[in-house]
Amino acid sequence: MSTIRHLSFIGLEYAFAPEKAYGMSRGGGFRRQGGLVEVETDAGVTGIGEAFGNPFVTREYFRMIEPFFVGKSVFDFEHIEARIRNSMYHLGVGNQLTACLAGINVALFDAIARGFGVRLCDLVGGCRTTRIPAYASTGFFSDDPARQLSHMLAEAAGHPYAGAKIKIGRGLKSDLERVRQARTALGPDKLLMVDINGAYTVDVALECARAIAPFDIHWIEEPLPPGDFAGYAELRARSPIPVAAGEAHHTMRDFRALIDGRCVDIVQPSIPGVGGLTEARRIATLALAANVRLAPHVWGGAVGLATALHFVAAQPASPHVDHPPHPQMLEYDMSDNALRTELLKTPLKLDGGHVLLPEGPGLGIELDPATVKRYRVC
């Protein structure tokens, strides 16, 4: 049985010109941040995982919990996680402690799979498919005159993606115009999703949903702040558009409240933010038991994207079996982010609107050391 010999944390940041800042309803920025955790076993096998958020904060949590893992079995994550969460409950869960645990968790899965010579998805349910349909995550609010909504939509329409998701949430007039522009650019057949990033109250979100419903919106994402569970339940019951949420919810308990309360039609756990694959699988089980759709949120670097690819590949086809009404899609971020596009020696491959599962054991990816060095900040 392999043990954990060493763990290390790498903080990354990609900064670009402030005048090219982009973002969402609540604001934008010109920095993309994240972190990587590397785990080395006593057998000399190394695994990697991604932690969401500010790397300087994550580093301090990593220093605090690293001793809990060193010398333990690579299979003991759940026991160690429980000890950390139960002894440090006063530090909260929707923060960089959870993100740090996510990086360690995925790195352990990667190391275990590499040690057995199997793909990571084989460990978390088996690989149902090696071609995952993707939708373009695009249509950001942008300060760059050369990259406005029209430019982003043209880029998305030029690829055979299943659909595209755009940002709205800066007022109903703006919402309606952006949705109209998106539907015109994408045509009638591609799926169109909208993301409000929690900027509205129930009444405004309902007014927005009713106004844009004629444009055949596949889902309306994060219409309300994450803590407004009662508002979500009310909105879902009245909205003409399916409601999705989850990127700002951080534990199985949050998702249980969303699911049991029938607050959403689609749950969207973000693996680097919920605590890793172990917690994401718990959330997937809750969704499966309640017959609620699952569409992981993916926003970060290349390692997180690869992890989500394996996670989606391992999800069972339920309840539709061979004839899904809609594909289970992978969110594919199309923003400017070198931590996604440059971090791997061999980038993830797109083919016919699908992202291909990498070949090889574990995550099937390898970091480019020169790129890691270029963007390392701690």
Coordinates of C-alpha atoms in Angstrom, one line a residue:
M1 CA 0.0 0.0 0.0
S2 CA 1.5 3.3 -1.1
T3 CA 1.9 6.2 1.3
I4 CA 2.1 9.9 0.8
R5 CA 5.8 10.9 0.9
H6 CA 5.5 14.5 0.0
L7 CA 3.0 17.2 -1.0
S8 CA 3.8 20.6 -2.6
F9 CA 1.7 23.6 -3.6
I10 CA 2.3 25.8 -6.6
G11 CA 0.5 29.1 -6.8
L12 CA -0.2 30.5 -10.3
E13 CA -1.3 33.8 -11.8
Y14 CA -1.8 35.0 -15.4
A15 CA -2.1 38.8 -15.6
F16 CA -2.9 40.7 -18.8
A17 CA -3.4 44.4 -19.7
P18 CA -6.0 46.1 -17.5
E19 CA -7.7 47.6 -20.6
K20 CA -8.5 44.0 -21.7
A21 CA -10.3 43.1 -18.5
Y22 CA -13.4 40.9 -18.8
G23 CA -15.9 39.5 -16.5
M24 CA -19.5 39.1 -15.4
S25 CA -22.5 41.1 -14.0
R26 CA -20.8 41.9 -10.8
G27 CA -17.5 43.2 -12.3
G28 CA -14.4 42.1 -14.2
G29 CA -10.7 41.7 -13.9
F30 CA -7.4 41.2 -15.6
R31 CA -5.9 38.4 -13.6
R32 CA -6.6 34.7 -13.6
Q33 CA -5.4 32.8 -10.5
G34 CA -5.3 29.3 -9.3
G35 CA -3.1 26.7 -7.6
L36 CA -1.8 23.2 -8.2
V37 CA -1.1 20.5 -5.6
E38 CA 1.4 17.8 -6.4
V39 CA 1.5 14.5 -4.4
E40 CA 4.4 12.1 -4.5
T41 CA 4.1 8.6 -3.1
D42 CA 6.7 6.4 -1.6
A43 CA 6.6 4.4 -4.9
G44 CA 7.8 7.5 -6.8
V45 CA 4.4 8.1 -8.4
T46 CA 3.3 11.8 -8.7
G47 CA -0.2 13.1 -9.1
I48 CA -1.5 16.6 -9.7
G49 CA -4.7 18.5 -8.8
E50 CA -6.1 22.0 -9.1
A51 CA -7.3 24.3 -6.3
F52 CA -9.6 27.1 -7.1
G53 CA -9.0 30.7 -6.1
N54 CA -6.4 33.1 -4.7
P55 CA -3.1 31.1 -4.5
F56 CA -1.7 33.1 -1.7
V57 CA -4.6 32.3 0.6
T58 CA -4.7 28.6 -0.5
R59 CA -1.0 28.3 0.3
E60 CA -1.6 29.2 3.9
Y61 CA -4.3 26.6 4.2
F62 CA -2.0 24.1 2.5
R63 CA 0.7 24.7 5.1
M64 CA -1.9 24.1 7.8
I65 CA -3.3 20.8 6.6
E66 CA -0.3 19.3 4.8
P67 CA 1.0 17.5 8.0
F68 CA -2.3 15.6 8.2
F69 CA -1.5 13.8 4.9
V70 CA 2.2 13.1 5.0
G71 CA 2.9 9.4 5.8
K72 CA -0.7 8.4 5.4
S73 CA -2.0 5.9 2.8
V74 CA -3.0 7.3 -0.6
F75 CA -6.4 5.7 0.0
D76 CA -7.1 7.5 3.3
F77 CA -8.4 10.9 2.0
E78 CA -11.9 10.6 3.3
H79 CA -10.7 9.8 6.8
I80 CA -8.2 12.7 6.8
E81 CA -10.8 15.1 5.3
A82 CA -13.3 14.2 8.0
R83 CA -10.7 14.9 10.7
I84 CA -9.7 18.2 9.2
R85 CA -13.3 19.4 8.7
N86 CA -14.5 18.2 12.1
S87 CA -11.5 19.8 14.0
M88 CA -11.4 23.0 11.9
Y89 CA -15.1 23.6 11.4
H90 CA -14.9 27.1 12.7
L91 CA -12.8 28.1 9.6
G92 CA -15.7 27.6 7.3
V93 CA -16.2 25.5 4.2
G94 CA -16.8 27.9 1.3
N95 CA -13.2 29.1 1.2
Q96 CA -9.7 28.1 0.3
L97 CA -9.6 25.3 2.9
T98 CA -12.1 23.5 0.7
A99 CA -10.3 24.4 -2.5
C100 CA -7.0 23.1 -1.0
L101 CA -8.7 19.8 -0.1
A102 CA -9.9 19.7 -3.7
G103 CA -6.4 19.9 -5.1
I104 CA -5.1 17.3 -2.7
N105 CA -8.0 15.0 -3.4
V106 CA -7.6 15.1 -7.2
A107 CA -3.8 14.7 -7.0
L108 CA -4.4 11.5 -4.9
F109 CA -6.8 10.1 -7.5
D110 CA -4.3 11.0 -10.2
A111 CA -1.5 9.3 -8.4
I112 CA -3.5 6.2 -7.6
A113 CA -4.7 5.8 -11.2
R114 CA -1.2 6.3 -12.5
G115 CA 0.1 3.7 -10.0
F116 CA -2.5 1.2 -11.3
G117 CA -1.9 2.2 -14.9
V118 CA -5.6 3.1 -15.5
R119 CA -7.4 6.3 -16.4
L120 CA -8.7 8.4 -13.6
C121 CA -12.3 8.0 -14.8
D122 CA -11.9 4.3 -14.3
L123 CA -11.6 4.9 -10.5
V124 CA -14.7 7.2 -10.3
G125 CA -17.3 5.2 -12.2
G126 CA -15.7 3.9 -15.4
C127 CA -15.3 5.7 -18.7
R128 CA -18.7 5.7 -20.4
T129 CA -17.3 7.7 -23.3
T130 CA -14.1 9.3 -24.5
R131 CA -15.8 12.1 -26.4
I132 CA -17.6 14.8 -24.3
P133 CA -19.8 17.3 -26.0
A134 CA -18.8 20.9 -25.1
Y135 CA -20.5 24.2 -24.9
A136 CA -18.7 27.5 -25.2
S137 CA -18.5 29.5 -22.1
T138 CA -18.1 33.0 -23.6
G139 CA -20.0 36.3 -24.1
F140 CA -18.3 38.1 -21.2
F141 CA -18.6 41.7 -20.4
S142 CA -15.4 43.1 -21.8
D143 CA -13.4 46.4 -21.6
D144 CA -11.5 45.5 -24.8
P145 CA -12.9 47.2 -27.9
A146 CA -11.5 44.4 -30.0
R147 CA -13.2 41.7 -28.1
Q148 CA -16.9 42.5 -27.5
L149 CA -19.9 40.3 -27.5
S150 CA -20.1 40.2 -31.2
H151 CA -16.5 39.0 -31.6
M152 CA -17.0 36.2 -28.9
L153 CA -20.3 35.0 -30.5
A154 CA -18.7 34.9 -33.9
E155 CA -15.9 32.7 -32.5
A156 CA -18.4 30.4 -30.8
A157 CA -20.6 30.1 -33.8
G158 CA -17.6 29.2 -35.9
H159 CA -17.0 26.0 -33.9
P160 CA -19.4 23.0 -33.8
Y161 CA -20.1 23.3 -30.1
A162 CA -23.4 22.0 -28.8
G163 CA -24.2 25.6 -27.7
A164 CA -22.9 28.6 -25.9
K165 CA -23.3 30.4 -22.6
I166 CA -23.2 34.2 -22.3
K167 CA -23.1 36.6 -19.4
I168 CA -26.1 38.8 -18.6
G169 CA -27.3 40.5 -15.4
R170 CA -26.7 44.2 -15.9
G171 CA -30.3 45.2 -16.3
L172 CA -33.3 43.9 -18.4
K173 CA -32.7 46.1 -21.4
S174 CA -29.0 44.9 -21.6
D175 CA -30.1 41.3 -21.0
L176 CA -32.7 41.3 -23.8
E177 CA -30.3 42.9 -26.3
R178 CA -27.4 40.5 -25.5
V179 CA -29.7 37.4 -25.7
R180 CA -31.2 38.7 -29.0
Q181 CA -27.7 39.2 -30.4
A182 CA -26.6 35.7 -29.2
R183 CA -29.5 33.9 -30.7
T184 CA -29.0 35.6 -34.1
A185 CA -25.3 34.8 -34.1
L186 CA -25.7 31.1 -33.0
G187 CA -28.8 30.4 -35.1
P188 CA -31.9 28.5 -34.1
D189 CA -30.4 25.0 -33.5
K190 CA -27.6 25.6 -31.0
L191 CA -28.3 25.6 -27.2
L192 CA -28.1 29.0 -25.6
M193 CA -27.5 29.5 -21.8
V194 CA -27.3 32.7 -19.8
D195 CA -25.4 33.4 -16.6
I196 CA -26.4 36.1 -14.2
N197 CA -23.8 35.4 -11.5
G198 CA -26.2 35.9 -8.6
A199 CA -26.9 39.6 -9.4
Y200 CA -30.7 39.6 -9.2
T201 CA -33.6 39.4 -6.7
V202 CA -36.4 37.0 -7.4
D203 CA -38.7 39.6 -8.9
V204 CA -36.1 40.9 -11.3
A205 CA -34.9 37.4 -12.2
L206 CA -38.4 36.3 -13.0
E207 CA -39.0 39.4 -15.1
C208 CA -35.7 38.6 -16.9
A209 CA -36.6 35.0 -17.5
R210 CA -40.0 35.9 -18.9
A211 CA -38.5 38.5 -21.2
I212 CA -35.8 36.2 -22.7
A213 CA -37.8 32.9 -22.8
P214 CA -38.9 33.5 -26.4
F215 CA -35.3 33.1 -27.5
D216 CA -35.3 29.4 -26.4
I217 CA -32.9 29.6 -23.5
H218 CA -31.7 26.2 -22.3
W219 CA -31.0 27.3 -18.7
I220 CA -30.6 30.5 -16.7
E221 CA -27.6 30.2 -14.4
E222 CA -27.1 31.6 -10.9
P223 CA -30.0 34.1 -11.2
L224 CA -29.8 34.7 -7.4
P225 CA -27.2 34.9 -4.7
P226 CA -26.1 31.4 -3.5
G227 CA -27.6 31.7 -0.1
D228 CA -31.1 32.5 -1.2
F229 CA -32.5 28.9 -1.2
A230 CA -36.1 30.1 -0.6
G231 CA -35.8 32.5 -3.5
Y232 CA -34.4 29.7 -5.8
A233 CA -37.4 27.5 -4.9
E234 CA -39.8 30.3 -5.7
L235 CA -38.1 31.2 -8.9
R236 CA -37.8 27.7 -10.2
A237 CA -41.5 27.1 -9.6
R238 CA -42.5 30.2 -11.7
S239 CA -39.7 30.5 -14.2
P240 CA -40.4 29.5 -17.9
I241 CA -36.7 28.6 -18.2
P242 CA -34.9 25.8 -16.3
V243 CA -32.7 27.1 -13.4
A244 CA -29.1 26.1 -12.8
A245 CA -26.8 26.8 -9.9
G246 CA -23.9 25.4 -7.9
E247 CA -20.6 27.1 -8.7
A248 CA -20.8 29.1 -5.5
H249 CA -22.0 26.2 -3.4
H250 CA -19.2 24.3 -1.7
T251 CA -20.3 21.1 0.0
M252 CA -22.6 18.2 -0.3
R253 CA -24.9 19.9 2.3
D254 CA -25.3 23.0 0.1
F255 CA -26.3 20.8 -2.8
R256 CA -28.6 18.7 -0.6
A257 CA -30.5 22.0 0.2
L258 CA -30.6 22.9 -3.5
I259 CA -31.8 19.4 -4.5
D260 CA -34.2 18.6 -1.6
G261 CA -35.7 22.0 -1.9
R262 CA -36.3 21.6 -5.6
C263 CA -34.5 24.9 -6.0
V264 CA -32.9 24.1 -9.4
D265 CA -33.3 21.9 -12.5
I266 CA -29.5 21.5 -13.0
V267 CA -26.8 21.3 -10.3
Q268 CA -23.4 22.6 -11.2
P269 CA -20.6 21.5 -8.8
S270 CA -17.2 22.9 -9.5
I271 CA -14.7 20.2 -8.6
P272 CA -11.8 22.5 -7.6
G273 CA -14.3 24.4 -5.3
V274 CA -16.3 21.7 -3.7
G275 CA -13.5 19.7 -2.3
G276 CA -12.5 17.5 -5.2
L277 CA -13.8 14.4 -6.9
T278 CA -14.9 12.7 -3.7
E279 CA -17.3 15.5 -2.8
A280 CA -18.4 15.9 -6.4
R281 CA -19.3 12.2 -6.6
R282 CA -21.4 12.6 -3.4
I283 CA -23.2 15.5 -5.0
A284 CA -23.7 13.5 -8.2
T285 CA -25.3 10.7 -6.2
L286 CA -27.7 13.1 -4.6
A287 CA -28.6 14.4 -8.0
L288 CA -29.1 10.9 -9.4
A289 CA -31.3 9.9 -6.5
A290 CA -33.5 13.0 -7.0
N291 CA -33.5 12.7 -10.8
V292 CA -32.0 16.1 -11.2
R293 CA -29.6 17.0 -14.1
L294 CA -25.9 17.4 -13.5
A295 CA -23.7 19.8 -15.4
P296 CA -20.3 20.6 -13.7
H297 CA -19.2 24.1 -13.6
V298 CA -15.7 24.5 -15.1
W299 CA -13.8 27.7 -14.6
G300 CA -10.1 27.6 -14.0
G301 CA -7.0 26.0 -15.4
A302 CA -6.1 23.1 -17.6
V303 CA -5.9 20.6 -14.7
G304 CA -9.3 21.4 -13.5
L305 CA -10.7 21.1 -17.1
A306 CA -9.1 17.7 -17.5
T307 CA -10.5 16.6 -14.1
A308 CA -14.0 17.7 -15.1
L309 CA -13.6 15.8 -18.4
H310 CA -12.9 12.6 -16.5
F311 CA -15.8 13.3 -14.1
V312 CA -18.3 13.8 -16.9
A313 CA -17.0 10.7 -18.7
A314 CA -17.7 8.6 -15.6
Q315 CA -21.3 9.7 -15.1
P316 CA -23.9 7.1 -15.8
A317 CA -26.6 7.7 -18.5
S318 CA -29.7 8.1 -16.4
P319 CA -32.6 8.0 -16.7
H320 CA -32.5 8.2 -20.5
V321 CA -30.0 5.4 -21.3
D322 CA -29.3 5.7 -25.0
H323 CA -31.5 8.6 -26.1
P324 CA -30.7 11.7 -24.0
P325 CA -33.0 14.7 -24.8
H326 CA -29.9 16.9 -24.3
P327 CA -26.2 15.9 -24.2
Q328 CA -24.4 16.0 -20.8
M329 CA -22.0 18.8 -21.7
L330 CA -18.6 20.0 -20.6
E331 CA -18.3 23.8 -20.0
Y332 CA -15.4 25.0 -22.2
D333 CA -14.1 28.4 -21.2
M334 CA -13.1 30.5 -24.2
S335 CA -11.7 33.5 -22.3
D336 CA -8.1 34.7 -22.3
N337 CA -6.4 32.4 -19.8
A338 CA -2.9 31.0 -20.3
L339 CA -3.4 28.8 -17.2
R340 CA -5.8 26.8 -19.4
T341 CA -4.2 27.1 -22.8
E342 CA -0.5 26.9 -22.1
L343 CA -0.1 24.8 -19.0
L344 CA 0.1 21.3 -20.6
K345 CA 2.7 19.8 -22.8
T346 CA 0.0 18.4 -24.9
P347 CA -3.2 20.5 -24.8
L348 CA -6.6 18.8 -24.5
K349 CA -8.0 18.1 -28.0
L350 CA -11.2 19.4 -29.5
D351 CA -12.8 17.5 -32.3
G352 CA -16.2 18.2 -33.9
G353 CA -17.5 20.1 -30.9
H354 CA -16.3 17.5 -28.4
V355 CA -13.4 17.4 -26.0
L356 CA -11.4 14.2 -26.2
L357 CA -10.5 12.3 -23.1
P358 CA -6.6 12.2 -22.9
E359 CA -4.9 8.9 -23.4
G360 CA -2.7 7.5 -20.7
P361 CA -3.1 6.7 -17.0
G362 CA -4.4 9.1 -14.4
L363 CA -5.6 12.4 -15.8
G364 CA -3.6 11.6 -18.9
I365 CA -1.9 15.1 -18.9
E366 CA 1.6 16.4 -18.2
L367 CA 2.5 19.9 -17.1
D368 CA 4.9 22.0 -19.1
P369 CA 7.6 23.0 -16.5
A370 CA 8.6 26.1 -18.4
T371 CA 5.0 27.4 -18.3
V372 CA 4.5 26.6 -14.7
K373 CA 7.7 28.5 -13.9
R374 CA 6.6 31.5 -16.0
Y375 CA 3.3 31.9 -14.1
R376 CA 4.3 30.8 -10.7
V377 CA 3.8 33.4 -8.0
C378 CA 4.2 31.4 -4.8

